[in-house]
PDB file of C-alpha atoms in Angstrom:
ATOM      1  CA  VAL A   4      30.601 -26.908 -13.982  1.00  0.00           C
ATOM      2  CA  GLN A   5      28.548 -30.030 -13.247  1.00  0.00           C
ATOM      3  CA  LEU A   6      24.772 -29.889 -13.353  1.00  0.00           C
ATOM      4  CA  GLN A   7      22.125 -32.032 -11.650  1.00  0.00           C
ATOM      5  CA  ALA A   8      18.501 -31.559 -12.642  1.00  0.00           C
ATOM      6  CA  SER A   9      15.631 -32.680 -10.448  1.00  0.00           C
ATOM      7  CA  GLY A  10      11.963 -32.089  -9.755  1.00  0.00           C
ATOM      8  CA  GLY A  11      10.347 -33.963 -12.616  1.00  0.00           C
ATOM      9  CA  GLY A  12       7.440 -36.284 -12.143  1.00  0.00           C
ATOM     10  CA  LEU A  13       3.877 -37.063 -13.069  1.00  0.00           C
ATOM     11  CA  VAL A  14       1.357 -34.242 -12.892  1.00  0.00           C
ATOM     12  CA  GLN A  15      -2.177 -33.743 -14.137  1.00  0.00           C
ATOM     13  CA  ALA A  16      -2.932 -31.223 -16.823  1.00  0.00           C
ATOM     14  CA  GLY A  17      -3.366 -27.787 -15.295  1.00  0.00           C
ATOM     15  CA  GLY A  18      -0.961 -28.522 -12.499  1.00  0.00           C
ATOM     16  CA  SER A  19       2.436 -27.074 -11.692  1.00  0.00           C
ATOM     17  CA  LEU A  20       5.964 -28.315 -11.179  1.00  0.00           C
ATOM     18  CA  ARG A  21       9.201 -26.611 -10.290  1.00  0.00           C
ATOM     19  CA  LEU A  22      12.364 -28.051 -11.706  1.00  0.00           C
ATOM     20  CA  SER A  23      15.704 -27.417 -10.065  1.00  0.00           C
ATOM     21  CA  CYS A  24      19.190 -27.599 -11.449  1.00  0.00           C
ATOM     22  CA  ALA A  25      21.994 -27.637  -8.928  1.00  0.00           C
ATOM     23  CA  ALA A  26      25.461 -26.697 -10.101  1.00  0.00           C
ATOM     24  CA  SER A  27      28.764 -27.670  -8.613  1.00  0.00           C
ATOM     25  CA  GLY A  28      32.025 -26.014  -9.387  1.00  0.00           C
ATOM     26  CA  ARG A  29      33.226 -22.496  -9.185  1.00  0.00           C
ATOM     27  CA  ALA A  30      31.752 -19.189 -10.209  1.00  0.00           C
ATOM     28  CA  PHE A  31      28.176 -20.288 -10.843  1.00  0.00           C
ATOM     29  CA  SER A  32      27.155 -16.658 -11.212  1.00  0.00           C
ATOM     30  CA  ASN A  33      29.419 -16.349 -14.254  1.00  0.00           C
ATOM     31  CA  TYR A  34      27.289 -18.765 -16.244  1.00  0.00           C
ATOM     32  CA  PHE A  35      24.242 -18.237 -18.352  1.00  0.00           C
ATOM     33  CA  MET A  36      21.845 -21.023 -17.473  1.00  0.00           C
ATOM     34  CA  GLY A  37      19.288 -22.545 -19.776  1.00  0.00           C
ATOM     35  CA  TRP A  38      16.515 -25.089 -19.854  1.00  0.00           C
ATOM     36  CA  PHE A  39      15.775 -27.307 -22.808  1.00  0.00           C
ATOM     37  CA  ARG A  40      13.326 -30.137 -23.328  1.00  0.00           C
ATOM     38  CA  GLN A  41      12.968 -33.157 -25.548  1.00  0.00           C
ATOM     39  CA  PRO A  42       9.451 -34.495 -26.044  1.00  0.00           C
ATOM     40  CA  PRO A  43       9.106 -38.201 -26.861  1.00  0.00           C
ATOM     41  CA  GLY A  44      10.170 -38.872 -30.434  1.00  0.00           C
ATOM     42  CA  LYS A  45      11.054 -35.238 -31.112  1.00  0.00           C
ATOM     43  CA  GLU A  46      14.086 -33.020 -31.273  1.00  0.00           C
ATOM     44  CA  ARG A  47      15.393 -31.196 -28.264  1.00  0.00           C
ATOM     45  CA  GLU A  48      14.096 -27.633 -28.054  1.00  0.00           C
ATOM     46  CA  PHE A  49      15.036 -24.494 -26.193  1.00  0.00           C
ATOM     47  CA  VAL A  50      12.789 -23.455 -23.316  1.00  0.00           C
ATOM     48  CA  SER A  51      14.348 -20.641 -21.323  1.00  0.00           C
ATOM     49  CA  ARG A  52      17.566 -18.947 -20.253  1.00  0.00           C
ATOM     50  CA  ILE A  53      18.807 -16.525 -17.646  1.00  0.00           C
ATOM     51  CA  SER A  54      21.964 -14.474 -17.255  1.00  0.00           C
ATOM     52  CA  GLY A  55      24.492 -15.008 -14.524  1.00  0.00           C
ATOM     53  CA  SER A  56      23.144 -12.142 -12.472  1.00  0.00           C
ATOM     54  CA  GLY A  57      19.551 -13.174 -12.992  1.00  0.00           C
ATOM     55  CA  ASP A  58      18.773 -10.229 -15.214  1.00  0.00           C
ATOM     56  CA  ASN A  59      16.843 -10.559 -18.423  1.00  0.00           C
ATOM     57  CA  PRO A  60      15.212 -13.942 -17.981  1.00  0.00           C
ATOM     58  CA  TYR A  61      13.885 -15.186 -21.286  1.00  0.00           C
ATOM     59  CA  VAL A  62      11.255 -17.789 -22.036  1.00  0.00           C
ATOM     60  CA  THR A  63      10.511 -18.968 -25.535  1.00  0.00           C
ATOM     61  CA  ASP A  64       7.417 -17.292 -26.919  1.00  0.00           C
ATOM     62  CA  SER A  65       5.189 -20.373 -26.937  1.00  0.00           C
ATOM     63  CA  LEU A  66       5.706 -20.883 -23.193  1.00  0.00           C
ATOM     64  CA  LYS A  67       5.562 -17.293 -21.980  1.00  0.00           C
ATOM     65  CA  GLY A  68       2.933 -16.773 -19.349  1.00  0.00           C
ATOM     66  CA  ARG A  69       3.196 -20.365 -18.112  1.00  0.00           C
ATOM     67  CA  PHE A  70       6.917 -20.962 -17.515  1.00  0.00           C
ATOM     68  CA  ASN A  71       9.332 -18.836 -15.497  1.00  0.00           C
ATOM     69  CA  ILE A  72      13.060 -19.157 -14.934  1.00  0.00           C
ATOM     70  CA  SER A  73      14.934 -17.920 -11.899  1.00  0.00           C
ATOM     71  CA  ARG A  74      18.180 -18.579 -10.113  1.00  0.00           C
ATOM     72  CA  ASP A  75      19.695 -18.441  -6.656  1.00  0.00           C
ATOM     73  CA  ASN A  76      23.411 -17.780  -6.869  1.00  0.00           C
ATOM     74  CA  VAL A  77      23.876 -18.486  -3.177  1.00  0.00           C
ATOM     75  CA  LYS A  78      22.439 -21.966  -3.607  1.00  0.00           C
ATOM     76  CA  ASN A  79      24.037 -22.422  -7.044  1.00  0.00           C
ATOM     77  CA  THR A  80      20.667 -23.425  -8.396  1.00  0.00           C
ATOM     78  CA  VAL A  81      18.488 -22.458 -11.321  1.00  0.00           C
ATOM     79  CA  TYR A  82      14.769 -23.126 -11.352  1.00  0.00           C
ATOM     80  CA  LEU A  83      12.079 -23.599 -13.942  1.00  0.00           C
ATOM     81  CA  GLN A  84       8.592 -22.958 -12.640  1.00  0.00           C
ATOM     82  CA  MET A  85       6.020 -24.569 -14.895  1.00  0.00           C
ATOM     83  CA  ASN A  86       2.356 -23.695 -14.469  1.00  0.00           C
ATOM     84  CA  LYS A  87      -0.839 -24.690 -16.235  1.00  0.00           C
ATOM     85  CA  LEU A  88       0.909 -27.731 -17.595  1.00  0.00           C
ATOM     86  CA  LYS A  89      -0.414 -29.415 -20.710  1.00  0.00           C
ATOM     87  CA  PRO A  90       0.094 -32.955 -22.009  1.00  0.00           C
ATOM     88  CA  GLU A  91       2.278 -31.515 -24.774  1.00  0.00           C
ATOM     89  CA  ASP A  92       4.714 -30.312 -22.091  1.00  0.00           C
ATOM     90  CA  THR A  93       5.616 -33.954 -21.496  1.00  0.00           C
ATOM     91  CA  ALA A  94       9.348 -34.225 -22.108  1.00  0.00           C
ATOM     92  CA  VAL A  95      12.720 -34.822 -20.597  1.00  0.00           C
ATOM     93  CA  TYR A  96      13.889 -31.463 -19.330  1.00  0.00           C
ATOM     94  CA  TYR A  97      17.565 -30.596 -19.324  1.00  0.00           C
ATOM     95  CA  CYS A  98      19.495 -27.749 -17.793  1.00  0.00           C
ATOM     96  CA  ALA A  99      22.569 -26.366 -19.479  1.00  0.00           C
ATOM     97  CA  ALA A 100      25.230 -23.751 -18.902  1.00  0.00           C
ATOM     98  CA  GLU A 101      27.545 -21.574 -20.900  1.00  0.00           C
ATOM     99  CA  LEU A 102      29.875 -18.711 -20.060  1.00  0.00           C
ATOM    100  CA  SER A 103      28.976 -16.528 -22.993  1.00  0.00           C
ATOM    101  CA  LEU A 104      25.613 -16.378 -24.638  1.00  0.00           C
ATOM    102  CA  VAL A 105      26.664 -17.882 -27.944  1.00  0.00           C
ATOM    103  CA  GLY A 106      24.345 -20.842 -27.953  1.00  0.00           C
ATOM    104  CA  SER A 107      26.935 -23.547 -27.622  1.00  0.00           C
ATOM    105  CA  TRP A 108      25.790 -24.747 -24.174  1.00  0.00           C
ATOM    106  CA  PRO A 109      28.782 -26.998 -23.474  1.00  0.00           C
ATOM    107  CA  TYR A 110      27.619 -28.124 -20.048  1.00  0.00           C
ATOM    108  CA  TRP A 111      24.524 -30.288 -19.535  1.00  0.00           C
ATOM    109  CA  GLY A 112      22.674 -31.943 -16.720  1.00  0.00           C
ATOM    110  CA  GLN A 113      21.309 -35.462 -16.987  1.00  0.00           C
ATOM    111  CA  GLY A 114      17.661 -34.578 -17.585  1.00  0.00           C
ATOM    112  CA  THR A 115      14.522 -35.007 -15.552  1.00  0.00           C
ATOM    113  CA  LEU A 116      11.303 -36.461 -16.930  1.00  0.00           C
ATOM    114  CA  VAL A 117       8.076 -34.504 -16.756  1.00  0.00           C
ATOM    115  CA  THR A 118       4.906 -36.354 -17.640  1.00  0.00           C
ATOM    116  CA  VAL A 119       1.630 -34.461 -17.867  1.00  0.00           C
ATOM    117  CA  SER A 120      -1.489 -36.601 -17.914  1.00  0.00           C
ATOM    118  CA  SER A 121      -4.724 -35.458 -19.506  1.00  0.00           C
TER     119      SER A 121
END
């Protein structure tokens, strides 16, 4: 599967953005999809994941209540809705895919930059 992330940009603190990750290839609905981010000068960190069917979306505890993940298996796209953005959310955001939820995430998109100004 090939992944293409988009939707990043510059936003003021308190604003919202929706990131998209379009997948090409077969059987998109077979893949768990995840979002990760890498803030400037820091390690990449897990943000959220969703099963192939869209059941059991999970957002890391520190972002619950502000970020939501969803997917459209007809459009082969996964989304990350980010609300009430803070300057510390500034990062390159990546989407990833894996067939089984083992944490290996072998497939990655190219990343999209989100910058939140104070």
